[in-house]
Structures are given as structure tokens and as C-alpha cells.
mmCIF file of C-alpha atoms in Angstrom:
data_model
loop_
_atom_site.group_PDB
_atom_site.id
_atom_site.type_symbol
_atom_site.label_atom_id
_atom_site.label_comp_id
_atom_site.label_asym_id
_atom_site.label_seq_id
_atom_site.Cartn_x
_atom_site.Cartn_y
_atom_site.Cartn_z
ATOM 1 C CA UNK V 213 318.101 239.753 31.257
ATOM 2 C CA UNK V 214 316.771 236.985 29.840
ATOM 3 C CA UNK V 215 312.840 235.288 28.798
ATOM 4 C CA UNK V 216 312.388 232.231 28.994
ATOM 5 C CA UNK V 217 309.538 231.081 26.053
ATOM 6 C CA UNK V 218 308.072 228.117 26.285
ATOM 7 C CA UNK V 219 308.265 226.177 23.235
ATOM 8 C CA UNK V 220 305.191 226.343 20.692
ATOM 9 C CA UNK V 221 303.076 223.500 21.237
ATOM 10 C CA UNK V 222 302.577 221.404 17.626
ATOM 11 C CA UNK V 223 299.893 222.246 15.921
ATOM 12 C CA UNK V 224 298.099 218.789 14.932
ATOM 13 C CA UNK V 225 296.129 219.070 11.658
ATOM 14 C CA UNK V 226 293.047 216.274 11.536
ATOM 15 C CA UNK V 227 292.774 214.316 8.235
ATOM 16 C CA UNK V 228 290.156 215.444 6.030
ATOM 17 C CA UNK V 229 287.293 213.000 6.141
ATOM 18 C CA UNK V 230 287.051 210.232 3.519
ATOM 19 C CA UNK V 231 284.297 212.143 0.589
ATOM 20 C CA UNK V 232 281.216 210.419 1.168
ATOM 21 C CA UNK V 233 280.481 207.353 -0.438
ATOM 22 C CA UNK V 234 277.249 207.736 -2.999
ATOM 23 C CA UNK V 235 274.809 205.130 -2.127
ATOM 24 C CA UNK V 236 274.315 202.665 -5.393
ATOM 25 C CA UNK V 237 270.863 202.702 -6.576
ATOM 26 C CA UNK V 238 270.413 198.562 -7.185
ATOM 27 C CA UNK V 239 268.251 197.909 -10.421
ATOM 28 C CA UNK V 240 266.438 195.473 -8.697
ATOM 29 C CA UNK V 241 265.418 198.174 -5.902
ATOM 30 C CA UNK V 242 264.012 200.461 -8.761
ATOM 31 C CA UNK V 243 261.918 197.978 -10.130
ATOM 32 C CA UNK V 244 260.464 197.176 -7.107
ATOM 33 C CA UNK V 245 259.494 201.125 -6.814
ATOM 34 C CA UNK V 246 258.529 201.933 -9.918
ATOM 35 C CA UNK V 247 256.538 198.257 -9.563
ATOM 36 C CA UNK V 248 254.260 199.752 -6.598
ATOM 37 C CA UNK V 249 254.162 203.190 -8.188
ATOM 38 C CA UNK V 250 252.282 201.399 -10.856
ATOM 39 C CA UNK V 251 250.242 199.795 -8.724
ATOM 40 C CA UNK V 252 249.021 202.944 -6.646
ATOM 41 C CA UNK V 253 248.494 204.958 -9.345
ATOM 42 C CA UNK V 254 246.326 202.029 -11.030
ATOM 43 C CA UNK V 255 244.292 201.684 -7.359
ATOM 44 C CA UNK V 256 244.034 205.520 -7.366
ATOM 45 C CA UNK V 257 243.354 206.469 -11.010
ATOM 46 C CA UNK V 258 239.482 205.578 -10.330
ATOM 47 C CA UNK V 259 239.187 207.505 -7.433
ATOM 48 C CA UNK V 260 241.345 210.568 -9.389
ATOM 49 C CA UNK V 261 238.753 210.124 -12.257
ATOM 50 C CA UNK V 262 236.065 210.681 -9.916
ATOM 51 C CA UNK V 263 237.256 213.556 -8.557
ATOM 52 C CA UNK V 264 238.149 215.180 -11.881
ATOM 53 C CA UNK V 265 234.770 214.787 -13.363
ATOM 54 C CA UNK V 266 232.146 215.806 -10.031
ATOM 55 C CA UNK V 267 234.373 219.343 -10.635
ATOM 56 C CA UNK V 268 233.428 219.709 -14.711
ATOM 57 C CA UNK V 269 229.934 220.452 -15.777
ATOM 58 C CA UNK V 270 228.648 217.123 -18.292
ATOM 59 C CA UNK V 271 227.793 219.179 -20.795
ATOM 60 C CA UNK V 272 231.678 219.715 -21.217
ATOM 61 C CA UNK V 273 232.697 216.857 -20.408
ATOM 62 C CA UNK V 274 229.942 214.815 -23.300
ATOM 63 C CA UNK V 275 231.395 217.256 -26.042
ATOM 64 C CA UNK V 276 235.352 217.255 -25.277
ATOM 65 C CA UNK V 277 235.229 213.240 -23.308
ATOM 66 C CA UNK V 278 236.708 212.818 -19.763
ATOM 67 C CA UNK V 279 240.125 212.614 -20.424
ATOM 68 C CA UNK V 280 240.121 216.364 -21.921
ATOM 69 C CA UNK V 281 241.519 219.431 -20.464
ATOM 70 C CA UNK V 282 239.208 221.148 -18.295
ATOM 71 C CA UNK V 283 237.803 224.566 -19.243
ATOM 72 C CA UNK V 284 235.485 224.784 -16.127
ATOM 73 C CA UNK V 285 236.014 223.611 -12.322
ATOM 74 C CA UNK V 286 233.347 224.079 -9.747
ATOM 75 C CA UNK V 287 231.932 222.634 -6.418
ATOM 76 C CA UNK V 288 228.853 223.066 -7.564
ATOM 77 C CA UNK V 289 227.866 219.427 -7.687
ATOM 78 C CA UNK V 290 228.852 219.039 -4.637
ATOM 79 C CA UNK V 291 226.296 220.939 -3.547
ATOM 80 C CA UNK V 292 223.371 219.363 -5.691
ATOM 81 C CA UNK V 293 224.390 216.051 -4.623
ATOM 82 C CA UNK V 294 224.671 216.731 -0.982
ATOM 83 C CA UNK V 295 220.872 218.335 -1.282
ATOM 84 C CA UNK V 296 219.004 216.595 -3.882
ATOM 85 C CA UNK V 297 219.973 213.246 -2.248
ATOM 86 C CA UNK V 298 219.132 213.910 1.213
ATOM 87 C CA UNK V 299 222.858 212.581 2.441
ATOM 88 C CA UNK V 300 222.239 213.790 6.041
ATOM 89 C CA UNK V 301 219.404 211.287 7.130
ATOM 90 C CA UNK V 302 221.481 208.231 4.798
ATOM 91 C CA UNK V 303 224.543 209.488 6.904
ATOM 92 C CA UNK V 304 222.743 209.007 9.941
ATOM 93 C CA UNK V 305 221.318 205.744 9.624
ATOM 94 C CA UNK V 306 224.546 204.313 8.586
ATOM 95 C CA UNK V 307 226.601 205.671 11.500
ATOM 96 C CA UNK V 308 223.268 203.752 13.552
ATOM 97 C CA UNK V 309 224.407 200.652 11.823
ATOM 98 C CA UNK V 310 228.316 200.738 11.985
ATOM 99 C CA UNK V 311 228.927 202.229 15.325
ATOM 100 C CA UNK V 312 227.340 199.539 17.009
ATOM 101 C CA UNK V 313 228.199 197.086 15.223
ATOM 102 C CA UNK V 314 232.200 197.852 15.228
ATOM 103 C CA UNK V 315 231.934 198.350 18.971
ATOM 104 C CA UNK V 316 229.872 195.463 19.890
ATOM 105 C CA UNK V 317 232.012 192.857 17.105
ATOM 106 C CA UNK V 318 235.101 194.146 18.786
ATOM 107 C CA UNK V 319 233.754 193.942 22.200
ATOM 108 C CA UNK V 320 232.680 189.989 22.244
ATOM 109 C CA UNK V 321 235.446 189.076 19.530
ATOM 110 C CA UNK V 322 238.430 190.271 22.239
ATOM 111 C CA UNK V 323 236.010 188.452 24.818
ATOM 112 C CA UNK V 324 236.420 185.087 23.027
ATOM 113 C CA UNK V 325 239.996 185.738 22.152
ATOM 114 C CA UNK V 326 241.101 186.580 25.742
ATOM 115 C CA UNK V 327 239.610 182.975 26.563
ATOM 116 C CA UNK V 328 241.048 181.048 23.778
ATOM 117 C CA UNK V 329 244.735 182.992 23.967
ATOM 118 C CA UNK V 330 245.326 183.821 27.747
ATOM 119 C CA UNK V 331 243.546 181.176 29.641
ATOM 120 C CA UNK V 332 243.877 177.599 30.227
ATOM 121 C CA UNK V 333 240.653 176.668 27.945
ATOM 122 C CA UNK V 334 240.265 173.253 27.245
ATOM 123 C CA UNK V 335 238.710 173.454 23.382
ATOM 124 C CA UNK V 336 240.683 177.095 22.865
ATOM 125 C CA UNK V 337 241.933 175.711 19.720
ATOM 126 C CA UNK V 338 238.270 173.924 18.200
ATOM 127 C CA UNK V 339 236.426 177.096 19.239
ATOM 128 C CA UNK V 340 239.060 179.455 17.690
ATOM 129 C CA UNK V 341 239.003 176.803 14.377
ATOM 130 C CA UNK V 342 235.142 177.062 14.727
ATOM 131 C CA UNK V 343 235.215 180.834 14.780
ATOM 132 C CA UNK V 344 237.449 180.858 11.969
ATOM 133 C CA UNK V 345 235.844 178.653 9.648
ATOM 134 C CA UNK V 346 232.660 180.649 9.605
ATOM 135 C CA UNK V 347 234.487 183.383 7.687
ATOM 136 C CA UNK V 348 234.273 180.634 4.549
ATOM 137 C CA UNK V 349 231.009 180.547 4.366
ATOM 138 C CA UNK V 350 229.266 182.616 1.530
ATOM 139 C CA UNK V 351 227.119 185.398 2.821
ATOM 140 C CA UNK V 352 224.667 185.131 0.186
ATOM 141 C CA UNK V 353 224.248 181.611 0.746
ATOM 142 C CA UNK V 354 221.936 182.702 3.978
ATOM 143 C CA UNK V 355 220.225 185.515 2.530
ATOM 144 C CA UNK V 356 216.890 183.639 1.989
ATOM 145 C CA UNK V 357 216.924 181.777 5.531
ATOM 146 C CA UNK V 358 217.681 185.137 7.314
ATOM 147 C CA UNK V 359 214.994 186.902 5.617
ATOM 148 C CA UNK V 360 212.403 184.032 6.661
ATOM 149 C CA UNK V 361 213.810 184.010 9.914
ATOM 150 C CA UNK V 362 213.738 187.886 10.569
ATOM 151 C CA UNK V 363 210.073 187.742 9.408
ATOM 152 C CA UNK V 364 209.367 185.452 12.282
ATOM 153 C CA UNK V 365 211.086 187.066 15.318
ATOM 154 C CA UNK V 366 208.605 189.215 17.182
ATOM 155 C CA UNK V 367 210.437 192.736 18.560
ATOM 156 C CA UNK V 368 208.421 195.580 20.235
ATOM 157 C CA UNK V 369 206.851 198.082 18.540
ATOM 158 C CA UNK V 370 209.530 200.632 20.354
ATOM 159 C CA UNK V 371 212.234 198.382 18.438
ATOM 160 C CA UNK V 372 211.064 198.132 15.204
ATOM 161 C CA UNK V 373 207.544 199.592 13.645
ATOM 162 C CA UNK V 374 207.132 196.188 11.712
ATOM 163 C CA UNK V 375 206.752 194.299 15.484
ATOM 164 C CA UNK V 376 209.278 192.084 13.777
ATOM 165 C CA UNK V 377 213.519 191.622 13.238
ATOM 166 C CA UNK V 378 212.480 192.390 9.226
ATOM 167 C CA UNK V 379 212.309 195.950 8.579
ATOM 168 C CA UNK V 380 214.701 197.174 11.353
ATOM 169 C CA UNK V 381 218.484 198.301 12.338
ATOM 170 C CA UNK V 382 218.483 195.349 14.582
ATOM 171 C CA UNK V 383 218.347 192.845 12.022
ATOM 172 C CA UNK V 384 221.481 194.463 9.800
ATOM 173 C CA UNK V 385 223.724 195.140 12.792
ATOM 174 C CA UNK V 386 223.087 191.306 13.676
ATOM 175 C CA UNK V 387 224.052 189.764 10.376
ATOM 176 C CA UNK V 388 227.557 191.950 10.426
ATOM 177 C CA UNK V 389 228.205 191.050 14.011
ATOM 178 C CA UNK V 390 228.029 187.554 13.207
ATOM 179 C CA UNK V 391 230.355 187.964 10.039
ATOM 180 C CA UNK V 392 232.698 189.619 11.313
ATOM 181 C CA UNK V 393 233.172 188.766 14.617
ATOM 182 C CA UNK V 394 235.300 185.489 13.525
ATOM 183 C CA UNK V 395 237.691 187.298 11.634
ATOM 184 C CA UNK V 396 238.496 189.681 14.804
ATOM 185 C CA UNK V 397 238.680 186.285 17.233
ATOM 186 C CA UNK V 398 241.352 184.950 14.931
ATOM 187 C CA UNK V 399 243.033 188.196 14.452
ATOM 188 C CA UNK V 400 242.848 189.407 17.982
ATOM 189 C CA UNK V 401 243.753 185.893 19.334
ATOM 190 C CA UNK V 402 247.047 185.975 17.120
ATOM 191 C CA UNK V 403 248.015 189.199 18.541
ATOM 192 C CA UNK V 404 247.466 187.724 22.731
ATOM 193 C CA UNK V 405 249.609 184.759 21.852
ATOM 194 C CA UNK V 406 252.446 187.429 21.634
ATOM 195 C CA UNK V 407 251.818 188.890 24.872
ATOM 196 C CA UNK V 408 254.558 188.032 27.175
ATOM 197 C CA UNK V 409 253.097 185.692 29.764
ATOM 198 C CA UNK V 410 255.002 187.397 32.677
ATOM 199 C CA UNK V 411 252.742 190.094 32.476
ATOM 200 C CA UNK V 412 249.623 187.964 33.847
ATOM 201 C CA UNK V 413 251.376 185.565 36.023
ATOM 202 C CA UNK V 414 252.581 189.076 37.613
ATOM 203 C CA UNK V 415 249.149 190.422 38.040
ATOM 204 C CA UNK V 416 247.904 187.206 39.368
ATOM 205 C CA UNK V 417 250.240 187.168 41.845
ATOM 206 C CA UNK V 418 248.817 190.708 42.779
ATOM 207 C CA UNK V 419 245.752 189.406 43.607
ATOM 208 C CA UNK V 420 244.234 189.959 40.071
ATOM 209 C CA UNK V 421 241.316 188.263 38.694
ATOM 210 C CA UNK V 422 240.416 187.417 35.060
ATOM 211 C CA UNK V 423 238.201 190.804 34.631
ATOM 212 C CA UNK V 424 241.398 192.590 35.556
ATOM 213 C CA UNK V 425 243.644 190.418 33.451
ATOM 214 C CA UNK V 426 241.477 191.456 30.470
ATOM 215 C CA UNK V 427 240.269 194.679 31.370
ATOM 216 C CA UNK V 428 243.105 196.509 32.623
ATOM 217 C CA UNK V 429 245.939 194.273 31.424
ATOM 218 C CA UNK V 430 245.443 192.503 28.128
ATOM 219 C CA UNK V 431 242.983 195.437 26.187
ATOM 220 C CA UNK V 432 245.211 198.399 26.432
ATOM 221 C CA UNK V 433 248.296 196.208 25.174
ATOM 222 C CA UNK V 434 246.092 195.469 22.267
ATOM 223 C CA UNK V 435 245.107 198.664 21.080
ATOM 224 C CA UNK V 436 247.172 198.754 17.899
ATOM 225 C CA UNK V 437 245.223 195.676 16.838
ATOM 226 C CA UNK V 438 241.612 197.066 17.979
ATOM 227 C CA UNK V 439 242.648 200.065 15.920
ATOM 228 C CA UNK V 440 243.493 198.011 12.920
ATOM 229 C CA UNK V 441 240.208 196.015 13.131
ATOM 230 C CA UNK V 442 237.812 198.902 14.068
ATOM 231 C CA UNK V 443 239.360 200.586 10.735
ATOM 232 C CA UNK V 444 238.484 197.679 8.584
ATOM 233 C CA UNK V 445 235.199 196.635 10.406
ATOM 234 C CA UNK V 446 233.704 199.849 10.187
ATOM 235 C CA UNK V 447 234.951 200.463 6.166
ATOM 236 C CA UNK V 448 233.111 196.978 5.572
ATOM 237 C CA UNK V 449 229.933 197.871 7.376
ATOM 238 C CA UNK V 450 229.853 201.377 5.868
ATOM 239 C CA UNK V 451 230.311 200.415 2.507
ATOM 240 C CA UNK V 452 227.409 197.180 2.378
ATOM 241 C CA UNK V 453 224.651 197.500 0.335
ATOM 242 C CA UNK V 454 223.700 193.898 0.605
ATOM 243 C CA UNK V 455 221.845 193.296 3.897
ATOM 244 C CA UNK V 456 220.553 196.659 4.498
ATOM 245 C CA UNK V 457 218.674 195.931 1.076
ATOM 246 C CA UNK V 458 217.390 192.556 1.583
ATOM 247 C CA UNK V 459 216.430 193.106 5.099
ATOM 248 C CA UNK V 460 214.796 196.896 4.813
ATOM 249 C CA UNK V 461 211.451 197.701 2.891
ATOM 250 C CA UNK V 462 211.456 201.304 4.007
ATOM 251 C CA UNK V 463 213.494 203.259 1.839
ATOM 252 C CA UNK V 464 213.986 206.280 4.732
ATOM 253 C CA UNK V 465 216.009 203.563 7.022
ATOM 254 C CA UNK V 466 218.213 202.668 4.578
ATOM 255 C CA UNK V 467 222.296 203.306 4.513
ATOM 256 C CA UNK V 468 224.169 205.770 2.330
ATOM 257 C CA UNK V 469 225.147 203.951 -0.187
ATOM 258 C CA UNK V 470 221.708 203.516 -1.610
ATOM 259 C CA UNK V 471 221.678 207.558 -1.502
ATOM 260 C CA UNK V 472 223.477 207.325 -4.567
ATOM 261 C CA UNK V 473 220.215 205.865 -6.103
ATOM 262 C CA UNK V 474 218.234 209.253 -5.641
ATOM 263 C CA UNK V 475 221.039 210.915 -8.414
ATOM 264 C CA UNK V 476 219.466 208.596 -11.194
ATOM 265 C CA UNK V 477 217.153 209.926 -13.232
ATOM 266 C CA UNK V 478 214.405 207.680 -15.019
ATOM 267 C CA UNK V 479 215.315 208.843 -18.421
ATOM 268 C CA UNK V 480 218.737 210.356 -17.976
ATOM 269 C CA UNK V 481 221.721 210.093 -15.567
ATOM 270 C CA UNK V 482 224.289 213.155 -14.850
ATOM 271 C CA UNK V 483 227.075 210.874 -14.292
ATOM 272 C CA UNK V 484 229.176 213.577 -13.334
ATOM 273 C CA UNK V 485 226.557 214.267 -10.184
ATOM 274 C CA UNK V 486 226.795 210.892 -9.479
ATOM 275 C CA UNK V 487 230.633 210.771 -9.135
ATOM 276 C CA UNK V 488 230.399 213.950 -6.655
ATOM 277 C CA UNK V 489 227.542 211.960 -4.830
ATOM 278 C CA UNK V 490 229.744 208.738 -4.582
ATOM 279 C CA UNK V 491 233.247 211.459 -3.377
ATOM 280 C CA UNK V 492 231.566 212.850 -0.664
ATOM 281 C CA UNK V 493 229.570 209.052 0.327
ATOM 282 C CA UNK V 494 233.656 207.906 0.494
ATOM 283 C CA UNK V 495 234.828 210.813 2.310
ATOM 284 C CA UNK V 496 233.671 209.329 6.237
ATOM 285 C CA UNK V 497 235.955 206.300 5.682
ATOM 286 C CA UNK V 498 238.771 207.933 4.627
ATOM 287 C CA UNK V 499 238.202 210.417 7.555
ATOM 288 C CA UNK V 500 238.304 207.665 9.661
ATOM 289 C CA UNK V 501 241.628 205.746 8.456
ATOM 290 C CA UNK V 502 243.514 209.331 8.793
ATOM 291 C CA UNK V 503 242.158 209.809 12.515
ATOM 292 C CA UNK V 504 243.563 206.264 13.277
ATOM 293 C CA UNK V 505 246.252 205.951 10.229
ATOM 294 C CA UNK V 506 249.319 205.700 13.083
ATOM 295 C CA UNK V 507 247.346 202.763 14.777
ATOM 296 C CA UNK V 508 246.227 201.062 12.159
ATOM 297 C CA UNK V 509 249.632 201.025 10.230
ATOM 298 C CA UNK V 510 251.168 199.386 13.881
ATOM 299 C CA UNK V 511 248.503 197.064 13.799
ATOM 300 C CA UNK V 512 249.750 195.574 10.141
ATOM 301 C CA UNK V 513 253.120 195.854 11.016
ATOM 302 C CA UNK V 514 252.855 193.801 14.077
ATOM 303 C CA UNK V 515 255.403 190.703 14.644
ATOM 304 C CA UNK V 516 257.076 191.841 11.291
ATOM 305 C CA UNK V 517 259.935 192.386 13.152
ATOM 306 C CA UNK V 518 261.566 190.522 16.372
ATOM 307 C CA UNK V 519 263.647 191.819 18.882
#
């Protein structure tokens, strides 16, 4: 009797994969990072500072200098600067100021850029060059005809207790609407041009009008860019110290910023309160960039790459 075995079947051994290749660091490519390491750390080392010295008490930091290794850390300044400057109302009366004014600048600004961009205007270009050009002229140059002409515009006594523009939210929220808004027109106009065009000649063809070309259409595709701008806009308006100055005699309507004004002594000035004043005065704006930090990073980046 015999049994038939079928042969073995060859055994087939893969090559071994090629090592992997180490990547070559370039010199030039670790100049350019240690080049913008430099950089951060010099754009940072202020803010670091700041930090470092609202958590030592003075008294250490006068006898040993600033640059010294701590002995101390508290949050206790935090805590006398949040109090002793009344923060809460300053807080409030900026967030009357910038909300508004980032919602209203945006509002008109992608108003006058849906016109210029996505419709057949005849001007589009002069109006967008007019809008443009009113971002060269100094702000301080008006200061003194603004402050005549606030003084002279009559307002309600439920707008403003001074029955005039002078004196009121109104008049501050103006002057950064109408500095801004030309910036976001040029910006926001850019960022239409590189809208495909199918997209409304589709929706007209739908039976879509121009509300619903801009509404419903256009605005959603530019959210990255709103994002971007409301970012900015509402780190410029929170941070001025210029108009709400000129244009408010009553120190309880004023913004934030001049909060930090309430830490200064007459004859003596705890610097170290001050720099936990001006930490927690910065913290709303960085709260803000890290709620919209993935939007506002696609706005920048936008047309940097094709395809």
C-alpha cells in the first residue's frame, strides 16, 4: 500500500525591509527654528516677567531684584487687585463697548464687501479703495474735531446723562466702528473674490435673491474670516485707552484698562500689584483667541495654499 504526499509547497521568505532612512536635519532649517524660538521667547519674556513678579511679595522682590530666585509664591495679589480696583464694573463697561462694536463693524463691513465682491457694482473698486484708504489716516489727527463734534450732538437723556454724544458709550463704539470697519471691507472683500462663482449663479437660478445670496450663501462660507476679524477687532477695542479717555469725563463709565490706574498710589506704587492687575486685565483676550484659536488660525492661512 502506498501514500501518495503531495509535495511541500516552497516556503517564500520576504526581503527584510530597507532600515529606515534618518531624515537629515538641513542647517538652514535649524536656523530658521531656533530664529523664531528667539523671537517667541523675546514676545513672551514680558508677559513671563509679569507673571513671575504679581506671584512674589515686593518687599522680596526690592531686596533680592526681579530676576532672583523666588522664596515666596502666592495669589494673593491677585486678589487685592481684583478688589481694590473694582475690575467687575471696568469689565463690564468694556464688554458694553466691544461687543457691539465687533458685531456691528463686522455686520456693515461684510455688507459693503458682499456689494463690492459678489455683485455687479459699478464703483466696487473706488468704494473698496475709499474704504481702504481711511485706514491711513492718523486717529489722533481727529481727536479734537470729534470731541467738538460729540459736544454738539444732542442724544436723550435715556442715552446718555450728558443729553449729548460726549460723555457716553455711544460716542466710543462710533469712533471704532468707523476705524475699523475699512480694514474688515478690504479683508472680507479679499476673501469673496475667492468664492467660486458657481455657487451664486446656482442659487440664482433657484430663484434666490441677493438677501439669500448673502445671508444664507456667502456668510457661512466666510466664517473662518469673520472669526479671524472678530479676534482682532475685539483685542483692538478691548485694549484702547485712547477714545474712551478723550471722550468720557465720568470715571465710573470708563474701560478696564484705566482700572489699572486705581493700583497707583500718590506717593508709592506696588509694581508687583500692578503686574497682577494688568495679568488678569489680559486674561479676556486671550480667553477669547483660545475659544476661536482653530478659526482664527484658518482665517490667516487662507489662499496660502491652492488646490
Amino acid at each position: 500500500m502506498t501514500v501518495d504526499t503531495a509535495p511541500a509547497a516552497p516556503v517564500t521568505t520576504r526581503p527584510a525591509p530597507p532600515p529606515a532612512r534618518r531624515r537629515r536635519v538641513r542647517p538652514g532649517r535649524l536656523g530658521v527654528h531656533a530664529f523664531l524660538m528667539a523671537v517667541s521667547l523675546a514676545f513672551l519674556a514680558p508677559l513671563l516677567l509679569a507673571v513671575y513678579a504679581s506671584l512674589r511679595p515686593y518687599d522680596e522682590t526690592s531686596k533680592y531684584g526681579y530676576f532672583s530666585l523666588p522664596k515666596h509664591l502666592s495669589f494673593d495679589y491677585y486678589k487685592q487687585a481684583f478688589s481694590d480696583s473694582g475690575m467687575t464694573k471696568y469689565f463690564v463697561n468694556t464688554l458694553i463697548i466691544a461687543v457691539p462694536g465687533v458685531l456691528v463693524t463686522l455686520f456693515l463691513a461684510s455688507f459693503v464687501a458682499f456689494a463690492v465682491s459678489r455683485l455687479r457694482l459699478r464703483g466696487g473698486i473706488v468704494l473698496l479703495m475709499l474704504f481702504t484708504a481711511g485706514n491711513l489716516l492718523p486717529q489722533q489727527v481727529i481727536v479734537t474735531p470729534l470731541y467738538v463734534l460729540f459736544n454738539r450732538i444732542p442724544l436723550p437723556y435715556w442715552m446718555s446723562d450728558s443729553m449729548t454724544m460726549f460723555d457716553s458709550y455711544w460716542a466710543v463704539i462710533l469712533v471704532h466702528i468707523g476705524f475699523q470697519i475699512g480694514f474688515c471691507v478690504f479683508v472680507l472683500a479679499n476673501f469673496m473674490r475667492t468664492l467660486p462663482q458657481e455657487i451664486l449663479e446656482a442659487a440664482i437660478v433657484d430663484g434666490a435673491g441677493v438677501w439669500t445670496q448673502y445671508w444664507r450663501i456667502t456668510l457661512p462660507l466666510c466664517r473662518p474670516a469673520l472669526a479671524a476679524l472678530a479676534t482682532l477687532q475685539f483685542t483692538w477695542m478691548y485694549n484702547d485707552f485712547l477714545w474712551a479717555l478723550v471722550f468720557m469725563s465720568d470715571g465710573d463709565k470708563l474701560p478696564v484698562t484705566s482700572a489699572l490706574n486705581n493700583l497707583r498710589g500718590q506717593f508709592f506704587t506696588d509694581y508687583n500689584l500692578l503686574a497682577a492687575g494688568s495679568v488678569i486685565v489680559a486674561l479676556p483676550t486671550i480667553l477669547v483667541f483660545l475659544l476661536l484659536q482653530r478659526h482664527f488660525i484658518a482665517g490667516l492661512t487662507l489662499g496660502s495654499s491652492k488646490g
